[in-house]
JSON list of C-alpha atoms in Angstrom, two decimals:
[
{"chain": "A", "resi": 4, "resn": "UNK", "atom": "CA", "xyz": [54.76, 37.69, -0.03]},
{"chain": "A", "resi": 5, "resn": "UNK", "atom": "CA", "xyz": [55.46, 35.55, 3.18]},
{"chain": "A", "resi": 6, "resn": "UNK", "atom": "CA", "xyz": [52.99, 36.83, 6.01]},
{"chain": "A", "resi": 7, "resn": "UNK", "atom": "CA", "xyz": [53.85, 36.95, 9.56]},
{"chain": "A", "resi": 8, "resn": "UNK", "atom": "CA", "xyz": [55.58, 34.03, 10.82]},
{"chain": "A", "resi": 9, "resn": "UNK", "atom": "CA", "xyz": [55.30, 32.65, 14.43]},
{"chain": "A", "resi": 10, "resn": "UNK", "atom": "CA", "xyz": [57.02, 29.72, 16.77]},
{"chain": "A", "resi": 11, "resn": "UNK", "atom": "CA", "xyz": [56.30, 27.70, 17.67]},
{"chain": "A", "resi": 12, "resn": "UNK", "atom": "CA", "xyz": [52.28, 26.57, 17.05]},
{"chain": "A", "resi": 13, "resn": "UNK", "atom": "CA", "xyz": [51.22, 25.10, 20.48]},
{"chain": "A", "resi": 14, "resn": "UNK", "atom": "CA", "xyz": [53.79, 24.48, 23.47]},
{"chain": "A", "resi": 15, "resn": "UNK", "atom": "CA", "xyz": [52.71, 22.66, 26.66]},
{"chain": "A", "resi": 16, "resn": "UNK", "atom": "CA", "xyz": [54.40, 23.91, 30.16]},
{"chain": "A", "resi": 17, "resn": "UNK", "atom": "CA", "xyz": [54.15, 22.94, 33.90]},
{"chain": "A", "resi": 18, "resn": "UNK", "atom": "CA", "xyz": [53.71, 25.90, 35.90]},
{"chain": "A", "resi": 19, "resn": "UNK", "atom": "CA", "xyz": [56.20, 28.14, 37.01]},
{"chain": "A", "resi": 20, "resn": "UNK", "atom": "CA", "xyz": [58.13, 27.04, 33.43]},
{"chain": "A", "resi": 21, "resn": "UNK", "atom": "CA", "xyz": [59.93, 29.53, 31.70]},
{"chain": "A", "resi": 22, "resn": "UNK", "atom": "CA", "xyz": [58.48, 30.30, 27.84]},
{"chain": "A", "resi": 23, "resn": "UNK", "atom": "CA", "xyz": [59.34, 32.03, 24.85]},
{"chain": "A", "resi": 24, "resn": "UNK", "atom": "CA", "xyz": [57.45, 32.86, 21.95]},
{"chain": "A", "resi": 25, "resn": "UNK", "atom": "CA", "xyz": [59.05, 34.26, 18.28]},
{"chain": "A", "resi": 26, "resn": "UNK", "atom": "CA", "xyz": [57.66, 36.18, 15.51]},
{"chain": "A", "resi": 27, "resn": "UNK", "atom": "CA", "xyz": [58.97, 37.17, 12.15]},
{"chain": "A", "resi": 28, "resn": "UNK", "atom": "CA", "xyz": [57.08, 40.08, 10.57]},
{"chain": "A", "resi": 29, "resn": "UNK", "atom": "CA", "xyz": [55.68, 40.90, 7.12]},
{"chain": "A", "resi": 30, "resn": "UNK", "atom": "CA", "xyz": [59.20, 41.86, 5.34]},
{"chain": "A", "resi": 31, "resn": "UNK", "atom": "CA", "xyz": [59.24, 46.20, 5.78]},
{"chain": "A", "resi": 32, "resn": "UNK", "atom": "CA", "xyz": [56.54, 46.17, 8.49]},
{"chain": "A", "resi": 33, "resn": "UNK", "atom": "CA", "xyz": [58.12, 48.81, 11.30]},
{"chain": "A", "resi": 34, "resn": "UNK", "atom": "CA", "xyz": [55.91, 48.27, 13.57]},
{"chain": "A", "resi": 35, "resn": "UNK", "atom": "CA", "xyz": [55.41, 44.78, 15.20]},
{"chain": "A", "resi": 36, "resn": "UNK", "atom": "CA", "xyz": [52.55, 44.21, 17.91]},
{"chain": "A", "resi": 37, "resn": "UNK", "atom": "CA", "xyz": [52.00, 41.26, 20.60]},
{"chain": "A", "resi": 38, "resn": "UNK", "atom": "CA", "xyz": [48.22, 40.15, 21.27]},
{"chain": "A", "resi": 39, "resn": "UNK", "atom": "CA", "xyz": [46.90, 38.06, 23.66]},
{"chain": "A", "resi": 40, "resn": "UNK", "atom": "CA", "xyz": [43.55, 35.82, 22.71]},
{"chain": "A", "resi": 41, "resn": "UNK", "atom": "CA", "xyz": [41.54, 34.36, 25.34]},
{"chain": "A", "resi": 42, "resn": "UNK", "atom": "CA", "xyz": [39.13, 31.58, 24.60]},
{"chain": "A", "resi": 43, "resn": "UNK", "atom": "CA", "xyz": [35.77, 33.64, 23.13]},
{"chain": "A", "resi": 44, "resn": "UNK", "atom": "CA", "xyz": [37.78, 37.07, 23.36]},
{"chain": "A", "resi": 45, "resn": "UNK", "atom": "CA", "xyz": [38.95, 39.24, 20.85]},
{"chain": "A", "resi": 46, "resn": "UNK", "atom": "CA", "xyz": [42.64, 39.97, 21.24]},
{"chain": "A", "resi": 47, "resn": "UNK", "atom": "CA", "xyz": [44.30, 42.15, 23.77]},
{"chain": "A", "resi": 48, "resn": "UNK", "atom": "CA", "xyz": [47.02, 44.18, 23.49]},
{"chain": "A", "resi": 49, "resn": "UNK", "atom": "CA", "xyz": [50.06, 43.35, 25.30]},
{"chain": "A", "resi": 50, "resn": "UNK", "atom": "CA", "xyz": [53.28, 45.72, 23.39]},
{"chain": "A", "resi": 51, "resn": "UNK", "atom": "CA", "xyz": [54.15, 47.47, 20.64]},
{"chain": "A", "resi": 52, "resn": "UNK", "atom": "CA", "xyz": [57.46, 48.43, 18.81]},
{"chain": "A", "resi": 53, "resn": "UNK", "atom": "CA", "xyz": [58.00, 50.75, 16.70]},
{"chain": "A", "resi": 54, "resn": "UNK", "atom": "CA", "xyz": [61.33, 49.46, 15.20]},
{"chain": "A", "resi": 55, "resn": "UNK", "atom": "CA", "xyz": [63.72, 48.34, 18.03]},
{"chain": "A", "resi": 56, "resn": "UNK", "atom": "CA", "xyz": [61.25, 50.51, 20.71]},
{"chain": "A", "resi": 57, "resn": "UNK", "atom": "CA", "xyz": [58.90, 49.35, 23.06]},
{"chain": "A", "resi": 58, "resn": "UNK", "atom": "CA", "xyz": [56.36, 52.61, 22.42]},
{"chain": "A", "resi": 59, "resn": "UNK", "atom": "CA", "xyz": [52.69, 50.84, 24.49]},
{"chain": "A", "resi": 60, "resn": "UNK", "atom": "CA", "xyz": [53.44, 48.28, 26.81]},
{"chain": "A", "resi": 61, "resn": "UNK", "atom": "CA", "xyz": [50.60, 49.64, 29.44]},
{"chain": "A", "resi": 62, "resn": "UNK", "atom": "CA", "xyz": [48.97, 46.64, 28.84]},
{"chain": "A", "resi": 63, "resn": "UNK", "atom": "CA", "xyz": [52.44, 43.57, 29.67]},
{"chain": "A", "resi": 64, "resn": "UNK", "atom": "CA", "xyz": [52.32, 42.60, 32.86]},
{"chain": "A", "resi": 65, "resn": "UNK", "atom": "CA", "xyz": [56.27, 43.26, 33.87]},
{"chain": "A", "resi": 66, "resn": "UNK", "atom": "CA", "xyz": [56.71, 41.35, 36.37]},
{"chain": "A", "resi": 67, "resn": "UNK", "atom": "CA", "xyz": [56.65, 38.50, 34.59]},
{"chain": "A", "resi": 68, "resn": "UNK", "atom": "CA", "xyz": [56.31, 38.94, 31.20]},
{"chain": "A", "resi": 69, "resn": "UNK", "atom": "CA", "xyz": [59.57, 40.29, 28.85]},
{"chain": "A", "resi": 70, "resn": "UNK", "atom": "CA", "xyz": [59.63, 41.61, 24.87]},
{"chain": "A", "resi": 71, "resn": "UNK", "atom": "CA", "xyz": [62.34, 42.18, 23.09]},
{"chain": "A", "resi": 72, "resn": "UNK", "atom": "CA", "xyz": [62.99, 43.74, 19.34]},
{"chain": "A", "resi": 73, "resn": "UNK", "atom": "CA", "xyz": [66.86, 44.02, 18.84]},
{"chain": "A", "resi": 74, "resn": "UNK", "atom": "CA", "xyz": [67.39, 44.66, 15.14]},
{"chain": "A", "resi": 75, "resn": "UNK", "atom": "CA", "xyz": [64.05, 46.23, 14.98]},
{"chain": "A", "resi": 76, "resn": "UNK", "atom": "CA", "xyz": [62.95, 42.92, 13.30]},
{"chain": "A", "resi": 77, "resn": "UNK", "atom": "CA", "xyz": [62.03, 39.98, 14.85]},
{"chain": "A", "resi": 78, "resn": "UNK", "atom": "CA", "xyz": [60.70, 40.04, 18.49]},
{"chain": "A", "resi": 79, "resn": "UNK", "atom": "CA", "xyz": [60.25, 37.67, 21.12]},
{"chain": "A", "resi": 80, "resn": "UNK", "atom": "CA", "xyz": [57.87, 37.57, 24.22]},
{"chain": "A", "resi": 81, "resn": "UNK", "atom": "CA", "xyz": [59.13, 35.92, 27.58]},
{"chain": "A", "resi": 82, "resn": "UNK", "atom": "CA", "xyz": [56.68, 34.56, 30.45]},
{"chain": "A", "resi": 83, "resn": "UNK", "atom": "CA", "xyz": [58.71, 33.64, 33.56]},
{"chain": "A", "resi": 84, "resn": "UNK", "atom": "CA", "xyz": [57.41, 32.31, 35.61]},
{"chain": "A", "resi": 85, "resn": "UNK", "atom": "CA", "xyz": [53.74, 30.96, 33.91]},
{"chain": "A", "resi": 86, "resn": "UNK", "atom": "CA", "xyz": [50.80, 30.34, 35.52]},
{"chain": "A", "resi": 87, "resn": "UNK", "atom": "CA", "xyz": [47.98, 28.53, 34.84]},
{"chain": "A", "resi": 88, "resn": "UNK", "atom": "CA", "xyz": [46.38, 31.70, 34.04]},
{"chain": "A", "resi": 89, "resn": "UNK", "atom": "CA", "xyz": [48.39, 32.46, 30.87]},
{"chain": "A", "resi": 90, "resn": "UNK", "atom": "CA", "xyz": [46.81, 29.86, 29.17]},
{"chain": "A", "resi": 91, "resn": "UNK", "atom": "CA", "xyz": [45.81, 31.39, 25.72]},
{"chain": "A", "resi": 92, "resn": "UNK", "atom": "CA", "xyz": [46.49, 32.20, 21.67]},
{"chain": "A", "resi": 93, "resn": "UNK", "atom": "CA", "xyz": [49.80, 34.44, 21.42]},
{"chain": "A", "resi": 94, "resn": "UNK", "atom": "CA", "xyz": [49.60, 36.62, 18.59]},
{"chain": "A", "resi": 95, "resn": "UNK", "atom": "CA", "xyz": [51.77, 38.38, 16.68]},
{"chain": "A", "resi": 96, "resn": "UNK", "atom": "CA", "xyz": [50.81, 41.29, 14.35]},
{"chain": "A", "resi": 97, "resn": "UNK", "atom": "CA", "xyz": [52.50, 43.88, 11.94]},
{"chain": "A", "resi": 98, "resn": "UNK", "atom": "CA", "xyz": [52.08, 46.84, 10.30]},
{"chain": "A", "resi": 99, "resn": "UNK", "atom": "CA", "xyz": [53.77, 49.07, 7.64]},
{"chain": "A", "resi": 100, "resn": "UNK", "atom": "CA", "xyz": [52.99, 51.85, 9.81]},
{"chain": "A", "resi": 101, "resn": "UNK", "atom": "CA", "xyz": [50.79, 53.74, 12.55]},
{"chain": "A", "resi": 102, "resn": "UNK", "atom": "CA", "xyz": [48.54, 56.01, 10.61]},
{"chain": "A", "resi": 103, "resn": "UNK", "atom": "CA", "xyz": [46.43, 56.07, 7.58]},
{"chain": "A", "resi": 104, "resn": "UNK", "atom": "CA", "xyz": [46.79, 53.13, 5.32]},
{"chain": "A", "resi": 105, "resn": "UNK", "atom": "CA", "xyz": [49.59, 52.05, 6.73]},
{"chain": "A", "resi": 106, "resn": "UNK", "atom": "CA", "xyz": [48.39, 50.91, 9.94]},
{"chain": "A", "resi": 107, "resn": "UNK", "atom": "CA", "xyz": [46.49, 47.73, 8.43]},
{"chain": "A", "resi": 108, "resn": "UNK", "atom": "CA", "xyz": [47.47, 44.98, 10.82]},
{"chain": "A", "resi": 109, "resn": "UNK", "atom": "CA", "xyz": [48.27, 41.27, 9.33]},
{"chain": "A", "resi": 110, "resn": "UNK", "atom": "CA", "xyz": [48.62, 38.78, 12.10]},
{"chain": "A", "resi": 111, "resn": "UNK", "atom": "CA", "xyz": [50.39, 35.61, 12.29]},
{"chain": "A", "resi": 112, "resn": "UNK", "atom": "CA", "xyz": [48.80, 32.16, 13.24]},
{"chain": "A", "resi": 113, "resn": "UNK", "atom": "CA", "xyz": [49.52, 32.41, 16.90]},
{"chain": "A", "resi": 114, "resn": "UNK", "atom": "CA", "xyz": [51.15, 30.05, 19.57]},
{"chain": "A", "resi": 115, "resn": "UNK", "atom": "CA", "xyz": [48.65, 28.18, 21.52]},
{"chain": "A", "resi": 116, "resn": "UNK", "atom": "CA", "xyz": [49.92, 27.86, 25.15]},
{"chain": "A", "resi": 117, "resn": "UNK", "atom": "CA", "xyz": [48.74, 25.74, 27.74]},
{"chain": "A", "resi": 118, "resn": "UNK", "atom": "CA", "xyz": [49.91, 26.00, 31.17]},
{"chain": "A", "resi": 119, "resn": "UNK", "atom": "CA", "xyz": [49.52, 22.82, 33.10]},
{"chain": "B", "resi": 17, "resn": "UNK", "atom": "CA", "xyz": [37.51, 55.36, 26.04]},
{"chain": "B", "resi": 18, "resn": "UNK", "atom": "CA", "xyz": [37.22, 53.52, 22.89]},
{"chain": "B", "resi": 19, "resn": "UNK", "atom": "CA", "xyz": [34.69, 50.29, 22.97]},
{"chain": "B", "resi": 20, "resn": "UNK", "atom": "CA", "xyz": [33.47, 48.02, 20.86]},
{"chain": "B", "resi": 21, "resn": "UNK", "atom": "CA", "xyz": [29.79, 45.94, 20.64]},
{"chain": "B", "resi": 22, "resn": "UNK", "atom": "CA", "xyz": [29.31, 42.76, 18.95]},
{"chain": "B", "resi": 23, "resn": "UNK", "atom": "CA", "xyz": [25.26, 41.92, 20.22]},
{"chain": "B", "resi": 24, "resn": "UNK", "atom": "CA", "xyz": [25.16, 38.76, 18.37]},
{"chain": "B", "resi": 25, "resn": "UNK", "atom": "CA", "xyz": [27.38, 35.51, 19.30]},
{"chain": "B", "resi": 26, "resn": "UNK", "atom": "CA", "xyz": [26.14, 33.69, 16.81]},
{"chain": "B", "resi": 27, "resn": "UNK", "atom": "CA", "xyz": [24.68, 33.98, 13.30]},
{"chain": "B", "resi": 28, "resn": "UNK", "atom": "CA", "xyz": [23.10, 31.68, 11.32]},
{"chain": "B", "resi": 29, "resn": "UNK", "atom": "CA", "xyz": [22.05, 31.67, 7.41]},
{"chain": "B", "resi": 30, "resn": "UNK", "atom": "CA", "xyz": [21.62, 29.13, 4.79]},
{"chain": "B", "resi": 31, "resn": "UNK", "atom": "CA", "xyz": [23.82, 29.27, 2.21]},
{"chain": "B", "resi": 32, "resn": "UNK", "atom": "CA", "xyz": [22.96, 32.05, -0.79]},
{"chain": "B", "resi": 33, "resn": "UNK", "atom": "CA", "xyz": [21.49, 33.98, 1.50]},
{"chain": "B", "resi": 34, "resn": "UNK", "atom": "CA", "xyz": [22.90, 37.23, 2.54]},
{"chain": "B", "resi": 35, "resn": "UNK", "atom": "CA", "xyz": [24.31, 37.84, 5.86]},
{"chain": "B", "resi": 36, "resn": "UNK", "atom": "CA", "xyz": [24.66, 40.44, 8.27]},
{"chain": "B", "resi": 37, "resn": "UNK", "atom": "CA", "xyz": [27.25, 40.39, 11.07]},
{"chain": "B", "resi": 38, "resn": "UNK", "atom": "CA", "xyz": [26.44, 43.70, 13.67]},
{"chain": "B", "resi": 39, "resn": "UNK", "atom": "CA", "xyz": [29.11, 45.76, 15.18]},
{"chain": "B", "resi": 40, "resn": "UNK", "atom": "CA", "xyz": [28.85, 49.19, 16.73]},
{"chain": "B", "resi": 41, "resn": "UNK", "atom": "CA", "xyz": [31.66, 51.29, 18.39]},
{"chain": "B", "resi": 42, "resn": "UNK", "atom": "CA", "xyz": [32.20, 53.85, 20.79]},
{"chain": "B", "resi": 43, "resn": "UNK", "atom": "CA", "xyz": [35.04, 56.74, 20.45]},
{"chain": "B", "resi": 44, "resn": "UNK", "atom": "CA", "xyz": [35.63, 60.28, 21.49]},
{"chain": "B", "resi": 45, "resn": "UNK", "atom": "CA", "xyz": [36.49, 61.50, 17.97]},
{"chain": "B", "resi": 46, "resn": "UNK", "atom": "CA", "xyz": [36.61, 60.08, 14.33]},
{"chain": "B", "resi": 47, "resn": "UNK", "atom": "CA", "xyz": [36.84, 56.21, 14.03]},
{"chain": "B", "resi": 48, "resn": "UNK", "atom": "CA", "xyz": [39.30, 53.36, 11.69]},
{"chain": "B", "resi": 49, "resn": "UNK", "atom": "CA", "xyz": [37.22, 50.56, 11.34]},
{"chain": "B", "resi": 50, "resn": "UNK", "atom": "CA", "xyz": [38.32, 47.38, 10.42]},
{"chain": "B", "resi": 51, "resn": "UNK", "atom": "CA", "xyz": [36.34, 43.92, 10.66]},
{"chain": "B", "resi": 52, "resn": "UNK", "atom": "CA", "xyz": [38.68, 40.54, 11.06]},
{"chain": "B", "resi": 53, "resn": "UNK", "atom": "CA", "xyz": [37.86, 36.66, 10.07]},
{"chain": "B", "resi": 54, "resn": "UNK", "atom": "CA", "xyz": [39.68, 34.16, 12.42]},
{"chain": "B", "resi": 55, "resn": "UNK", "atom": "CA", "xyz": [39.22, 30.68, 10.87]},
{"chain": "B", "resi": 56, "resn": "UNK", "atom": "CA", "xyz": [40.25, 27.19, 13.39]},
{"chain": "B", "resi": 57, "resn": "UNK", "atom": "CA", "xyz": [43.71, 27.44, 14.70]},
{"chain": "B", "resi": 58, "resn": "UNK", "atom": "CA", "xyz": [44.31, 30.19, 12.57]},
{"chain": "B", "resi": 59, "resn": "UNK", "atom": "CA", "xyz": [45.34, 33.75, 12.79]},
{"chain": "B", "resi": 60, "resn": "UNK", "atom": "CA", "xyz": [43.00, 37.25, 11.97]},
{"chain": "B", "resi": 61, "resn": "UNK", "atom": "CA", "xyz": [42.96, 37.98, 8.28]},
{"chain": "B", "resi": 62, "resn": "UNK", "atom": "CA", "xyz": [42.21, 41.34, 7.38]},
{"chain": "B", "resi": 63, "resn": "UNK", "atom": "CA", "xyz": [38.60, 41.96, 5.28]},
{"chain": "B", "resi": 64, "resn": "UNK", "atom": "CA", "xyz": [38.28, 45.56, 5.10]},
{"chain": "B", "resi": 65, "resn": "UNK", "atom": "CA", "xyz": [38.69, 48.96, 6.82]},
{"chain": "B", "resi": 66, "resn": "UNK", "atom": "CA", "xyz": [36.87, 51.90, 6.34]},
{"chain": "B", "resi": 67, "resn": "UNK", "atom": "CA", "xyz": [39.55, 55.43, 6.92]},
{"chain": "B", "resi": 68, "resn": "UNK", "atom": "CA", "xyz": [37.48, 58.18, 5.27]},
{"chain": "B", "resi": 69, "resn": "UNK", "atom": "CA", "xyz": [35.70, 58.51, 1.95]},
{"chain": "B", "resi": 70, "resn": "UNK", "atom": "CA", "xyz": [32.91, 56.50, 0.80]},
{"chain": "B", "resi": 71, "resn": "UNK", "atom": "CA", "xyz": [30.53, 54.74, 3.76]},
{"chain": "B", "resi": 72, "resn": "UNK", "atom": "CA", "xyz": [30.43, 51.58, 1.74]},
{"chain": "B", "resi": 73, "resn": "UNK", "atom": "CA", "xyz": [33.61, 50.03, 1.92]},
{"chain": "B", "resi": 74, "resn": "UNK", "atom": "CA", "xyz": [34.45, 46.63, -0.30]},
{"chain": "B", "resi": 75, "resn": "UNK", "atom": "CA", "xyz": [36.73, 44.35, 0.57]},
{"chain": "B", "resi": 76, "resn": "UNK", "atom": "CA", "xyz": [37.94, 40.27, 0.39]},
{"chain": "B", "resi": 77, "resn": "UNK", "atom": "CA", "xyz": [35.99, 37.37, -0.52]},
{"chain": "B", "resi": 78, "resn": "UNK", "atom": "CA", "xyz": [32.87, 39.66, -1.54]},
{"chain": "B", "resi": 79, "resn": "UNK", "atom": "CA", "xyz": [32.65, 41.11, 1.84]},
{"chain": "B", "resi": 80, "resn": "UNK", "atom": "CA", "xyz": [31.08, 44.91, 2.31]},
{"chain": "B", "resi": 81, "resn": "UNK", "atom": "CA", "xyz": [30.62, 47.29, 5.24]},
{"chain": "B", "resi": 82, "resn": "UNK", "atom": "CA", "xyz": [28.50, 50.59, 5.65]},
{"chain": "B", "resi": 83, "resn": "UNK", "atom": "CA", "xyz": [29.64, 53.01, 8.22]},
{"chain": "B", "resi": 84, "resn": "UNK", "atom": "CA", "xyz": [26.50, 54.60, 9.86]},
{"chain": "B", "resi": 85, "resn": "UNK", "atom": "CA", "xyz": [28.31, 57.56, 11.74]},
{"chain": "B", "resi": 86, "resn": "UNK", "atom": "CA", "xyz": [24.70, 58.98, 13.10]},
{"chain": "B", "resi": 87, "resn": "UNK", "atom": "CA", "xyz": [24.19, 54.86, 14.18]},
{"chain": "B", "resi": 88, "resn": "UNK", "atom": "CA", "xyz": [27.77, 54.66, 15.44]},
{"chain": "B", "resi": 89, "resn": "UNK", "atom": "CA", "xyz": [27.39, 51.36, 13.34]},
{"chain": "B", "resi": 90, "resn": "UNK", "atom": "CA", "xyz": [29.73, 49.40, 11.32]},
{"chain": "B", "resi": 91, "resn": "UNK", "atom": "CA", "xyz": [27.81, 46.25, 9.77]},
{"chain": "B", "resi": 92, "resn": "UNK", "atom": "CA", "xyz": [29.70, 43.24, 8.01]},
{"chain": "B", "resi": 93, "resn": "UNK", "atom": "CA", "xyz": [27.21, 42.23, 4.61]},
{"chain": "B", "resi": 94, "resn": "UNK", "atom": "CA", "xyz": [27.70, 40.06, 2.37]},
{"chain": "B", "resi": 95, "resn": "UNK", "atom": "CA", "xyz": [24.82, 39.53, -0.06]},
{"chain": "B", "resi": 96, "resn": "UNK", "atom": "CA", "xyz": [25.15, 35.15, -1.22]},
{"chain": "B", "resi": 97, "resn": "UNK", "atom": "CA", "xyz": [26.62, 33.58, 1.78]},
{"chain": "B", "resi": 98, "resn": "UNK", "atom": "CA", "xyz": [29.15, 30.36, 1.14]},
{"chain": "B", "resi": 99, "resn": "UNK", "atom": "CA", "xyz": [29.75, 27.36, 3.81]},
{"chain": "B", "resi": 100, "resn": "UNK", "atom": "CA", "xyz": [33.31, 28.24, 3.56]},
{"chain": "B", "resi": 101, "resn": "UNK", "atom": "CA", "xyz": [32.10, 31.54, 5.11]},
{"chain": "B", "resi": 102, "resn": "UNK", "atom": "CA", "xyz": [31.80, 30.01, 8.55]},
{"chain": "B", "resi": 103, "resn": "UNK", "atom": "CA", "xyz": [34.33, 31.37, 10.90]},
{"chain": "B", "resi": 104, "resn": "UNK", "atom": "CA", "xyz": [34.72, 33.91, 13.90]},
{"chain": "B", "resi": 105, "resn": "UNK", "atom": "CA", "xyz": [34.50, 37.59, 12.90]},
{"chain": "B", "resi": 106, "resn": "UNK", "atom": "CA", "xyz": [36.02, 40.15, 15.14]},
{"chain": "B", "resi": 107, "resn": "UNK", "atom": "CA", "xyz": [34.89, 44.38, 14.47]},
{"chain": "B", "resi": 108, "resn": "UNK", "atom": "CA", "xyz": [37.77, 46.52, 15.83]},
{"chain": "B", "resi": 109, "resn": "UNK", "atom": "CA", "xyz": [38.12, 50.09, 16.08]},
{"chain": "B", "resi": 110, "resn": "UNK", "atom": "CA", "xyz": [40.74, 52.91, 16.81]},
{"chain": "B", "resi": 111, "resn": "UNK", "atom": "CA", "xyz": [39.93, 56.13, 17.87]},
{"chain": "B", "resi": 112, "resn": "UNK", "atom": "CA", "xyz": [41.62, 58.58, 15.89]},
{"chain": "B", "resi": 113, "resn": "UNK", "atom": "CA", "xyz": [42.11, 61.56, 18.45]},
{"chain": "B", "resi": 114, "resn": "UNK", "atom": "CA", "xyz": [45.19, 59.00, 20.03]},
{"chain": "B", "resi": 115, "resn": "UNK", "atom": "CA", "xyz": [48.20, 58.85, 19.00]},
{"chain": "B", "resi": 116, "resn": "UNK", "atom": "CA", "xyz": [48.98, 55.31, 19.63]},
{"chain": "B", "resi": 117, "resn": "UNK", "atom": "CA", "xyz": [48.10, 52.92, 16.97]},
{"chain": "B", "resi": 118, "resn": "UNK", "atom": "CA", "xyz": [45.40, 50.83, 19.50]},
{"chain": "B", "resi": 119, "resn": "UNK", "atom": "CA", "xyz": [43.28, 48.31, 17.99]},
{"chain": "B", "resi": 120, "resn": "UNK", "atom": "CA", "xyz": [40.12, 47.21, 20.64]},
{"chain": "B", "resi": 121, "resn": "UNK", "atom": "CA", "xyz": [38.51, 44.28, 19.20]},
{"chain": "B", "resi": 122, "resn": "UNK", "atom": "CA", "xyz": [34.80, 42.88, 20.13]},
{"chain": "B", "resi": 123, "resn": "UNK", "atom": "CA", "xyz": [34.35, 39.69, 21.69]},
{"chain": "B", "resi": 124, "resn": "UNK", "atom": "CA", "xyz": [33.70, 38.20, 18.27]},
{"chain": "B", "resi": 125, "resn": "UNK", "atom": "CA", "xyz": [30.55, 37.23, 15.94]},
{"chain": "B", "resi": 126, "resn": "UNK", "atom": "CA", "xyz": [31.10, 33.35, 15.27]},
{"chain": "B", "resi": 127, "resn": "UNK", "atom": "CA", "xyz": [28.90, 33.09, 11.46]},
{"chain": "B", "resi": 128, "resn": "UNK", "atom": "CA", "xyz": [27.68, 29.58, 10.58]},
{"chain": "B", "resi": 129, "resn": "UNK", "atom": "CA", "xyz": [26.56, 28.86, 7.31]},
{"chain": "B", "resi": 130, "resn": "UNK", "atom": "CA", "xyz": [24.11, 25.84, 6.23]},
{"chain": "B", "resi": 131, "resn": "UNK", "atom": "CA", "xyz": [24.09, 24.45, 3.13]}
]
């Protein structure tokens, strides 16, 4: 079984770049969940879907960061404009589910991002 | 609030000896537990959860857990350690009184093993 697949590895901007990051989830996952990994952090929450619907994204910073889940499959986070600050591992996650045994979380490999 | 407490940065232990890797949590009701290994450049792979049921929870590469609810404790064990163990380990809980399917991570236990 393919695992959670994210795009692309490592991506190098100038400031005030635009950036977008994909992931493909584990085939029947519903749920689909953006992390962000500082250096020597565990990861943060940023959003996540259930399906096509945005149902915790307390933690995205809206005014400059975007998600999007059309077909309730793959998703893609935005950062427009970046700043130097946003630096950091992107990850991607999915789950079967929300509750019980289904709510086992199998991330991808991340996108390294560097904001020069 | 839920929290989580890794005390250690680092762990060391020659190889074939067993390790420990600390994590206690913090939540208003019943806890999922779930410990994480992040390798170089790599994502989180899942090791092992603990729901309900049994305290001692197997799971991959011959990596336990024991829940200690009194403790609020949820150590990673492994009794012969391997070099190929080496890697970040990350506890997480969830607090199961929410509704939302939050995952709060600790800062992360990095585990080096010597041969």
């Amino acid at each position: 079984e393919a695992g959670v697949v994210q795009s692309p590895r490592y991506k190098i901007i100038e400031k005030k770049q635009p950036v977008a990051f994909w992931c493909n989830p584990i085939s029947g996952h519903n749920t689909l969940y953006w992390y962000l990994q500082n250096l020597g952090q565990g990861p943060e929450l940023l959003i996540r879907y259930e399906n096509e619907e945005a149902v915790d994204d307390s933690q995205l910073p809206k005014d400059r960061f975007s998600a999007e889940r059309l077909k309730g499959v793959d998703s893609t986070l935005k950062i427009q404009p970046a700043e130097l600050g946003d630096s950091a591992v992107y990850l991607c996650a999915s789950s079967l589910g929300v509750s019980g045994r289904e709510e086992t979380q199998y991330f991808g490999p991340g996108t390294r991002l560097l904001v020069l | 609030a839920q929290s989580v407490a890794q005390p250690e940065d680092q762990v060391n232990v020659a190889e074939g000896n067993p390790l420990t890797v600390k994590c206690t949590y913090s939540v208003s009701g019943n806890p999922y537990l779930f410990w994480y290994v992040q390798y170089p450049n790599r994502g989180l792979q899942f090791l092992l959860k603990y729901i309900t049921g049994d305290n001692l929870v197997k799971g991959s590469y011959g990596f336990e857990a024991e829940f200690n609810k009194s403790q609020t404790s949820f150590h990673l064990k492994k009794p012969s350690a391997l070099v190929s163990d080496s890697a970040l380990y990350f506890c997480a809980v969830r607090d199961l009184t929410g509704t939302a399917s939050k995952l709060t991570f600790g800062t992360g236990t990095r585990l080096q093993v010597t041969l």
